[in-house]
Amino acid sequence: MDAFILLGSFIALILIGMPVAYALGLSALIGAWWIDIPADALMIQIAGGVNKFSLLAIPFFVLAGAIMAEGGMSRRLVAFAAVLVGFVRGGLSLVNIVASTFFGAISGSSVADTASVGSVLIPEMERNGYPRDFSTAVTVSGSVQALLTPPSHNSVLYSLAAGGTVSIASLFMAGILPGLLLSAVMMGLCMIFARKRNYPKGEVVPLRQALKIAGEALWGMMAMVIILGGILSGIFTATESAAIAVLWAFFVTMFIYRDYKWRDLPKLMHRAARTISIVMILIGFAASFGYILTLMEIPMKITTAFLTLSDNRYVILMCINVMLLLLGTVMDMAPLILILTPILLPVIVGVGIDPVHFGMIMLVNLGIGLITPPVGAVLFVGAAVGKVTIEATVKALVPFYVALFLVLMLVTYIPAISLWLPSVVL
């Protein structure tokens, strides 16, 4: 009955259109009233949920990504990607994927990736004979990489939801190979389409121009070196690296590229602050929700249910994958990470699955949800940027869904893809 009151009230509030963050807080209050917990205890949990030093990484990474997204970085990364792969058949579709790889490793956001890379490449691809729906599908699916590769905001959220038992550095390292695998699979699919549909080849960029393009892109790509190099060398933590990334992004945008006007900076800060405030409210209310979940022993009951279903880890992983894929289509990624991680972590630990590995499984699953209707935030952004209907975009995405599912199966059942690099580097 406890679980029905808590989860039922949450689902009911979502169904009547209440924002997820407030639905979490109000359902936690209802659950606290049901089991006779004072509201003061919830307030303490909300305050404690956001009063963590590691959480500072999120606003800093969001701000750094916003500065680089609007400061000319995407255009330069696209040009650099064109130097690397633009000369082959279907080169612009490959440029799209490679540019997403670069930009995702700087912004850590699929939405920013889709908006920035898509606004540059979708019109260019259409001018070169690519269907607009295909161009949008390539942009949207390629942006899932940003959820895996550092500095992924969602890895920070997973570490927080896991109670700090999984280090952010380990998650950052674990996401590199799955992100590159996703990129490789997407590029292979684009090359098949290019050969089948006879998409055009690009031109080889002259050496002098290529060096100039690489030099301009290098300033922005140094953010990756700063973030990863600083963490791995032990010079600073993931949170400190995020703050330094903001300083670097500001320096490169305002003093090197100089494409962004000083008078527009307050508007950018305002947009970033709004995004950050939404995330922090969500984290605080999710902490109170998780507290009531624990008091009601719901994670323990769900663990028992899964182990009753099967004691085979592969069967359990498949069941969890199906559940995450379905939930990812109807709810946004951040609240699902905050809600489901405390529930599922005891299950996966109980069957001997590494929490870092499970973090990558969760990110890939929920990343697919972000580009799947009916509540695919990245899908909607891509369709808006590409000026294509949702229906046309989803139809063009079908083969990319198959490719993403293949990546999900590989990441799920080959733990070394996620765990090898952290074991070697850290």
Coordinates of C-alpha atoms in Angstrom, one line a residue:
M1 CA 0.0 0.0 0.0
D2 CA 2.9 2.4 0.8
A3 CA 4.3 2.0 -2.7
F4 CA 0.8 2.5 -4.3
I5 CA 0.4 5.8 -2.4
L6 CA 3.8 7.2 -3.2
L7 CA 4.1 6.0 -6.8
G8 CA 0.5 6.3 -7.6
S9 CA 0.3 9.9 -6.5
F10 CA 3.4 10.7 -8.5
I11 CA 2.0 9.1 -11.7
A12 CA -1.4 10.8 -11.1
L13 CA 0.3 14.2 -10.8
I14 CA 2.3 13.6 -14.0
L15 CA -0.9 12.6 -15.9
I16 CA -2.7 15.8 -15.0
G17 CA 0.2 17.8 -16.4
M18 CA 2.2 18.9 -13.4
P19 CA 5.9 19.4 -14.0
V20 CA 8.0 16.4 -13.0
A21 CA 10.0 18.3 -10.3
Y22 CA 6.9 19.5 -8.5
A23 CA 5.2 16.1 -8.9
L24 CA 8.2 14.5 -7.1
G25 CA 8.1 17.0 -4.3
L26 CA 4.3 16.8 -3.8
S27 CA 4.2 13.0 -4.0
A28 CA 7.0 12.8 -1.4
L29 CA 4.9 15.1 0.8
I30 CA 1.9 12.8 0.4
G31 CA 4.1 9.7 1.1
A32 CA 5.5 11.4 4.2
W33 CA 1.9 12.2 5.4
W34 CA 0.9 8.6 4.8
I35 CA 3.7 7.0 6.9
D36 CA 3.5 9.8 9.5
I37 CA 6.9 11.5 8.8
P38 CA 7.0 15.3 9.7
A39 CA 7.4 17.7 6.8
D40 CA 10.5 19.1 8.5
A41 CA 12.3 15.9 7.7
L42 CA 11.5 16.4 4.0
M43 CA 12.8 20.0 4.1
I44 CA 16.1 18.7 5.5
Q45 CA 16.4 16.2 2.7
I46 CA 15.6 18.8 0.1
A47 CA 18.3 21.1 1.5
G48 CA 20.8 18.3 1.9
G49 CA 20.1 17.1 -1.7
V50 CA 21.4 20.3 -3.2
N51 CA 24.0 21.1 -0.5
K52 CA 26.8 19.1 -2.1
F53 CA 30.1 20.3 -3.5
S54 CA 30.1 17.9 -6.4
L55 CA 26.9 19.4 -7.7
L56 CA 28.7 22.6 -8.6
A57 CA 30.0 20.7 -11.7
I58 CA 26.6 20.8 -13.3
P59 CA 26.1 24.6 -13.4
F60 CA 29.7 25.1 -14.5
F61 CA 29.5 22.5 -17.3
V62 CA 26.1 23.9 -18.4
L63 CA 27.5 27.4 -18.6
A64 CA 30.7 26.4 -20.4
G65 CA 28.6 24.5 -23.0
A66 CA 26.3 27.4 -23.5
I67 CA 29.2 29.8 -24.0
M68 CA 30.8 27.5 -26.6
A69 CA 27.5 26.7 -28.3
E70 CA 26.8 30.3 -29.0
G71 CA 30.3 31.6 -29.4
G72 CA 31.2 30.1 -32.8
M73 CA 32.6 26.8 -31.6
S74 CA 30.1 24.6 -33.5
R75 CA 30.9 26.3 -36.9
R76 CA 34.6 25.7 -36.4
L77 CA 34.2 22.1 -35.3
V78 CA 32.0 21.4 -38.3
A79 CA 34.7 22.9 -40.5
F80 CA 37.4 20.7 -38.8
A81 CA 35.2 17.6 -39.1
A82 CA 34.9 18.4 -42.9
V83 CA 38.7 18.4 -43.2
L84 CA 38.8 14.9 -41.6
V85 CA 36.0 13.0 -43.3
G86 CA 34.2 15.4 -45.7
F87 CA 35.9 14.2 -48.8
V88 CA 34.4 10.7 -48.9
R89 CA 31.0 9.7 -50.4
G90 CA 28.3 10.9 -48.1
G91 CA 30.9 13.0 -46.4
L92 CA 28.6 15.6 -45.0
S93 CA 26.6 13.0 -43.0
L94 CA 30.0 11.8 -41.6
V95 CA 30.9 15.4 -40.8
N96 CA 27.7 15.6 -38.9
I97 CA 28.6 12.6 -36.7
V98 CA 32.2 13.7 -36.1
A99 CA 31.2 17.2 -35.3
S100 CA 28.7 15.8 -32.7
T101 CA 31.5 13.8 -31.3
F102 CA 33.7 16.8 -30.9
F103 CA 31.0 19.2 -29.7
G104 CA 29.5 16.6 -27.3
A105 CA 32.9 16.2 -25.6
I106 CA 32.8 20.0 -24.9
S107 CA 29.1 20.7 -24.1
G108 CA 28.0 17.4 -22.5
S109 CA 24.5 18.2 -23.7
S110 CA 22.5 16.4 -26.5
V111 CA 20.1 19.4 -26.8
A112 CA 23.0 21.9 -27.2
D113 CA 24.7 19.4 -29.7
T114 CA 21.5 19.1 -31.8
A115 CA 20.8 22.8 -31.9
S116 CA 24.3 23.9 -32.6
V117 CA 25.5 21.3 -35.1
G118 CA 22.0 21.0 -36.7
S119 CA 21.7 24.7 -37.4
V120 CA 24.9 24.6 -39.3
L121 CA 24.8 21.3 -41.1
I122 CA 21.1 20.5 -41.8
P123 CA 20.7 23.4 -44.3
E124 CA 24.2 22.6 -45.8
M125 CA 23.3 18.9 -46.3
E126 CA 20.0 19.8 -48.0
R127 CA 21.9 22.1 -50.4
N128 CA 24.1 19.2 -51.3
G129 CA 21.3 16.8 -52.1
Y130 CA 20.6 15.1 -48.8
P131 CA 16.9 14.8 -47.8
R132 CA 16.1 17.2 -44.9
D133 CA 14.5 14.4 -42.9
F134 CA 17.6 12.2 -43.2
S135 CA 19.8 15.2 -42.3
T136 CA 17.7 15.8 -39.2
A137 CA 17.8 12.1 -38.2
V138 CA 21.6 12.0 -38.5
T139 CA 21.9 15.1 -36.3
V140 CA 19.5 13.9 -33.7
S141 CA 20.9 10.3 -33.4
G142 CA 24.5 11.5 -33.4
S143 CA 23.8 13.8 -30.5
V144 CA 23.3 10.9 -28.1
Q145 CA 27.1 10.7 -27.9
A146 CA 27.0 13.8 -25.7
L147 CA 25.3 11.9 -22.9
L148 CA 28.1 9.4 -22.7
T149 CA 31.3 11.2 -23.3
P150 CA 32.8 13.6 -20.7
P151 CA 31.7 16.1 -19.5
S152 CA 28.3 14.5 -19.5
H153 CA 26.0 16.3 -17.0
N154 CA 24.0 13.1 -16.7
S155 CA 27.0 11.2 -15.4
V156 CA 27.3 13.7 -12.6
L157 CA 23.5 13.2 -11.8
Y158 CA 24.0 9.4 -11.8
S159 CA 26.9 9.7 -9.4
L160 CA 24.8 11.9 -7.2
A161 CA 21.8 9.5 -7.4
A162 CA 24.1 6.6 -6.5
G163 CA 24.9 8.4 -3.2
G164 CA 28.4 9.3 -4.2
T165 CA 29.5 5.7 -4.3
V166 CA 30.4 6.0 -8.0
S167 CA 33.1 8.5 -8.8
I168 CA 32.5 11.1 -11.5
A169 CA 36.0 10.5 -12.9
S170 CA 35.2 6.8 -13.4
L171 CA 32.0 7.6 -15.2
F172 CA 33.7 10.1 -17.4
M173 CA 36.3 7.5 -18.4
A174 CA 33.7 4.8 -18.8
G175 CA 31.7 6.9 -21.3
I176 CA 34.5 7.4 -23.8
L177 CA 34.6 4.0 -25.5
P178 CA 30.7 3.6 -25.6
G179 CA 30.6 7.1 -27.1
L180 CA 33.2 6.3 -29.8
L181 CA 31.4 3.0 -30.5
L182 CA 28.1 4.8 -31.0
S183 CA 29.9 7.3 -33.4
A184 CA 31.5 4.4 -35.4
V185 CA 28.2 2.5 -35.8
M186 CA 26.4 5.7 -36.9
M187 CA 29.2 6.5 -39.4
G188 CA 29.0 3.0 -40.8
L189 CA 25.2 3.3 -41.2
C190 CA 25.7 6.7 -43.0
M191 CA 28.2 5.2 -45.3
I192 CA 25.8 2.4 -46.3
F193 CA 23.1 5.0 -47.0
A194 CA 25.6 7.1 -49.0
R195 CA 26.6 4.2 -51.3
K196 CA 23.0 3.0 -51.6
R197 CA 21.5 6.5 -52.4
N198 CA 24.6 7.8 -54.2
Y199 CA 25.1 10.8 -52.0
P200 CA 27.8 13.3 -53.2
K201 CA 31.4 13.3 -52.2
G202 CA 33.0 16.4 -50.7
E203 CA 36.1 18.1 -51.8
V204 CA 39.5 17.6 -50.3
V205 CA 40.5 20.7 -48.3
P206 CA 43.9 22.2 -49.4
L207 CA 46.6 21.7 -46.8
R208 CA 47.1 25.4 -46.0
Q209 CA 43.4 25.9 -45.4
A210 CA 43.1 22.7 -43.4
L211 CA 45.9 23.8 -41.1
K212 CA 44.1 27.1 -40.5
I213 CA 40.8 25.4 -39.8
A214 CA 42.5 22.9 -37.4
G215 CA 44.2 25.8 -35.6
E216 CA 41.0 27.6 -35.0
A217 CA 39.2 24.5 -33.8
L218 CA 42.1 23.6 -31.5
W219 CA 41.3 26.5 -29.2
G220 CA 37.9 25.1 -28.4
M221 CA 39.0 21.5 -28.3
M222 CA 41.5 22.3 -25.7
A223 CA 38.5 22.3 -23.3
M224 CA 38.5 18.5 -23.6
V225 CA 42.2 18.4 -22.7
I226 CA 41.7 20.7 -19.7
I227 CA 38.8 18.7 -18.4
L228 CA 40.2 15.2 -18.8
G229 CA 43.8 16.1 -18.4
G230 CA 43.2 17.9 -15.2
I231 CA 41.1 15.1 -13.7
L232 CA 43.4 12.3 -14.7
S233 CA 46.6 14.1 -13.6
G234 CA 45.1 14.8 -10.2
I235 CA 45.6 18.6 -10.6
F236 CA 41.9 19.2 -9.9
T237 CA 38.6 17.4 -9.3
A238 CA 35.8 17.1 -11.8
T239 CA 34.0 20.0 -10.2
E240 CA 37.1 22.2 -10.3
S241 CA 37.7 21.2 -13.9
A242 CA 34.2 22.4 -14.8
A243 CA 34.9 25.9 -13.3
I244 CA 38.2 26.1 -15.3
A245 CA 36.3 25.0 -18.4
V246 CA 34.0 28.0 -18.0
L247 CA 37.0 30.4 -17.8
W248 CA 38.6 28.8 -20.8
A249 CA 35.3 28.9 -22.8
F250 CA 34.9 32.6 -21.9
F251 CA 38.5 33.4 -22.9
V252 CA 38.3 31.6 -26.2
T253 CA 34.9 32.9 -27.1
M254 CA 35.4 36.6 -26.2
F255 CA 39.1 37.1 -26.9
I256 CA 40.1 34.5 -29.5
Y257 CA 37.0 33.9 -31.7
R258 CA 35.4 37.2 -30.9
D259 CA 32.2 36.2 -32.7
Y260 CA 30.0 36.8 -29.6
K261 CA 29.0 40.4 -28.6
W262 CA 29.5 41.5 -25.0
R263 CA 26.0 42.9 -24.9
D264 CA 24.5 39.5 -25.5
L265 CA 26.4 37.9 -22.6
P266 CA 23.8 38.8 -19.9
K267 CA 21.1 37.0 -21.9
L268 CA 23.2 33.9 -22.2
M269 CA 23.9 33.9 -18.5
H270 CA 20.1 34.3 -17.8
R271 CA 19.3 31.3 -20.0
A272 CA 22.0 29.2 -18.4
A273 CA 20.7 30.3 -14.9
R274 CA 17.1 29.2 -15.8
T275 CA 18.3 25.8 -16.9
I276 CA 20.4 25.3 -13.8
S277 CA 17.6 26.4 -11.5
I278 CA 15.3 23.8 -13.0
V279 CA 17.9 21.1 -12.5
M280 CA 18.6 22.1 -8.9
I281 CA 14.9 22.1 -8.0
L282 CA 14.6 18.7 -9.6
I283 CA 17.5 17.4 -7.6
G284 CA 16.2 18.7 -4.3
F285 CA 12.7 17.3 -4.7
A286 CA 14.2 14.0 -6.0
A287 CA 16.2 13.7 -2.8
S288 CA 13.1 14.0 -0.7
F289 CA 11.3 11.4 -2.9
G290 CA 14.2 9.0 -2.6
Y291 CA 14.2 9.5 1.2
I292 CA 10.5 8.4 1.4
L293 CA 11.3 5.5 -1.0
T294 CA 13.9 4.2 1.4
L295 CA 11.7 4.6 4.4
M296 CA 9.0 2.5 2.6
E297 CA 11.7 -0.1 1.7
I298 CA 10.5 0.1 -1.9
P299 CA 14.1 -0.5 -3.4
M300 CA 14.4 -3.7 -1.3
K301 CA 11.0 -4.9 -2.4
I302 CA 11.8 -4.3 -6.1
T303 CA 15.2 -6.1 -5.7
T304 CA 13.4 -9.1 -4.2
A305 CA 10.9 -9.0 -7.1
F306 CA 13.6 -9.0 -9.8
L307 CA 15.6 -11.8 -8.1
T308 CA 12.4 -13.8 -7.8
L309 CA 11.9 -13.4 -11.5
S310 CA 15.3 -14.7 -12.3
D311 CA 18.8 -15.0 -10.8
N312 CA 20.5 -14.8 -14.2
R313 CA 22.1 -11.4 -14.6
Y314 CA 21.6 -11.3 -18.3
V315 CA 17.9 -11.9 -18.0
I316 CA 17.7 -9.2 -15.4
L317 CA 19.6 -6.8 -17.5
M318 CA 17.3 -7.4 -20.4
C319 CA 14.3 -6.8 -18.2
I320 CA 15.8 -3.5 -16.9
N321 CA 16.7 -2.5 -20.5
V322 CA 13.1 -2.9 -21.6
M323 CA 11.8 -1.0 -18.6
L324 CA 14.3 1.9 -19.1
L325 CA 13.5 2.1 -22.8
L326 CA 9.7 2.3 -22.2
L327 CA 10.1 4.8 -19.3
G328 CA 12.5 6.9 -21.4
T329 CA 9.9 7.5 -24.0
V330 CA 7.4 9.1 -21.5
M331 CA 9.7 11.0 -19.1
D332 CA 12.8 13.1 -19.4
M333 CA 16.2 11.8 -18.6
A334 CA 17.3 13.7 -15.5
P335 CA 14.3 12.8 -13.3
L336 CA 14.5 9.2 -14.4
I337 CA 18.1 9.0 -13.4
L338 CA 17.4 10.5 -10.0
I339 CA 14.3 8.3 -9.4
L340 CA 15.5 5.0 -10.7
T341 CA 19.1 4.8 -9.7
P342 CA 18.4 4.4 -6.0
I343 CA 15.8 1.8 -6.9
L344 CA 17.8 -0.3 -9.4
L345 CA 21.3 0.0 -7.9
P346 CA 20.6 -2.7 -5.2
V347 CA 19.3 -5.0 -7.9
I348 CA 22.3 -4.7 -10.1
V349 CA 24.8 -4.9 -7.2
G350 CA 22.9 -8.0 -6.0
V351 CA 23.6 -9.8 -9.2
G352 CA 27.2 -8.7 -9.4
I353 CA 27.0 -5.9 -12.0
D354 CA 29.5 -3.0 -11.6
P355 CA 27.7 0.3 -10.9
V356 CA 29.9 2.1 -13.4
H357 CA 28.9 -0.3 -16.1
F358 CA 25.2 0.0 -15.2
G359 CA 25.6 3.8 -15.4
M360 CA 26.5 3.5 -19.1
I361 CA 23.6 1.1 -19.7
M362 CA 21.2 3.6 -18.1
L363 CA 22.6 6.5 -20.1
V364 CA 22.3 4.7 -23.5
N365 CA 18.8 3.5 -22.7
L366 CA 17.5 7.0 -21.6
G367 CA 19.5 8.6 -24.5
I368 CA 17.4 6.6 -26.9
G369 CA 14.3 7.8 -25.1
L370 CA 15.4 11.4 -25.7
I371 CA 15.0 10.9 -29.5
T372 CA 11.8 8.8 -29.3
P373 CA 8.2 10.1 -29.2
P374 CA 6.1 11.0 -27.4
V375 CA 8.3 12.9 -25.0
G376 CA 11.7 13.1 -26.8
A377 CA 13.2 16.5 -26.0
V378 CA 16.1 16.1 -28.4
L379 CA 13.8 14.8 -31.1
F380 CA 11.6 17.9 -30.8
V381 CA 14.6 20.2 -30.9
G382 CA 16.0 18.5 -34.0
A383 CA 12.7 18.6 -35.8
A384 CA 12.4 22.3 -35.0
V385 CA 15.9 23.1 -36.1
G386 CA 15.5 21.0 -39.3
K387 CA 12.1 22.4 -40.0
V388 CA 10.7 18.8 -40.4
T389 CA 7.6 17.3 -38.9
I390 CA 8.0 14.9 -36.0
E391 CA 6.4 12.1 -38.1
A392 CA 8.9 12.5 -41.0
T393 CA 11.9 12.6 -38.6
V394 CA 10.8 9.5 -36.7
K395 CA 10.3 7.6 -40.0
A396 CA 13.9 8.6 -41.1
L397 CA 15.2 7.6 -37.6
V398 CA 14.0 4.0 -37.8
P399 CA 17.4 2.5 -39.1
F400 CA 19.2 4.7 -36.5
Y401 CA 17.0 3.2 -33.8
V402 CA 18.2 -0.2 -34.9
A403 CA 21.8 0.9 -34.8
L404 CA 21.4 2.5 -31.3
F405 CA 19.8 -0.8 -30.1
L406 CA 22.8 -2.7 -31.4
V407 CA 25.1 -0.3 -29.4
L408 CA 22.9 -0.8 -26.3
M409 CA 23.2 -4.6 -26.5
L410 CA 27.0 -4.3 -26.9
V411 CA 27.4 -2.0 -24.0
T412 CA 25.0 -4.1 -21.9
Y413 CA 26.6 -7.5 -22.5
I414 CA 30.2 -6.6 -23.0
P415 CA 31.2 -4.8 -19.7
A416 CA 34.8 -4.2 -20.9
I417 CA 33.5 -1.5 -23.3
S418 CA 32.6 0.5 -20.2
L419 CA 35.1 -0.8 -17.7
W420 CA 38.4 -1.3 -19.5
L421 CA 39.4 2.4 -19.8
P422 CA 38.7 3.3 -16.1
S423 CA 40.6 0.2 -15.0
V424 CA 43.6 1.2 -17.0
V425 CA 43.6 5.0 -16.5
L426 CA 42.4 5.4 -12.9

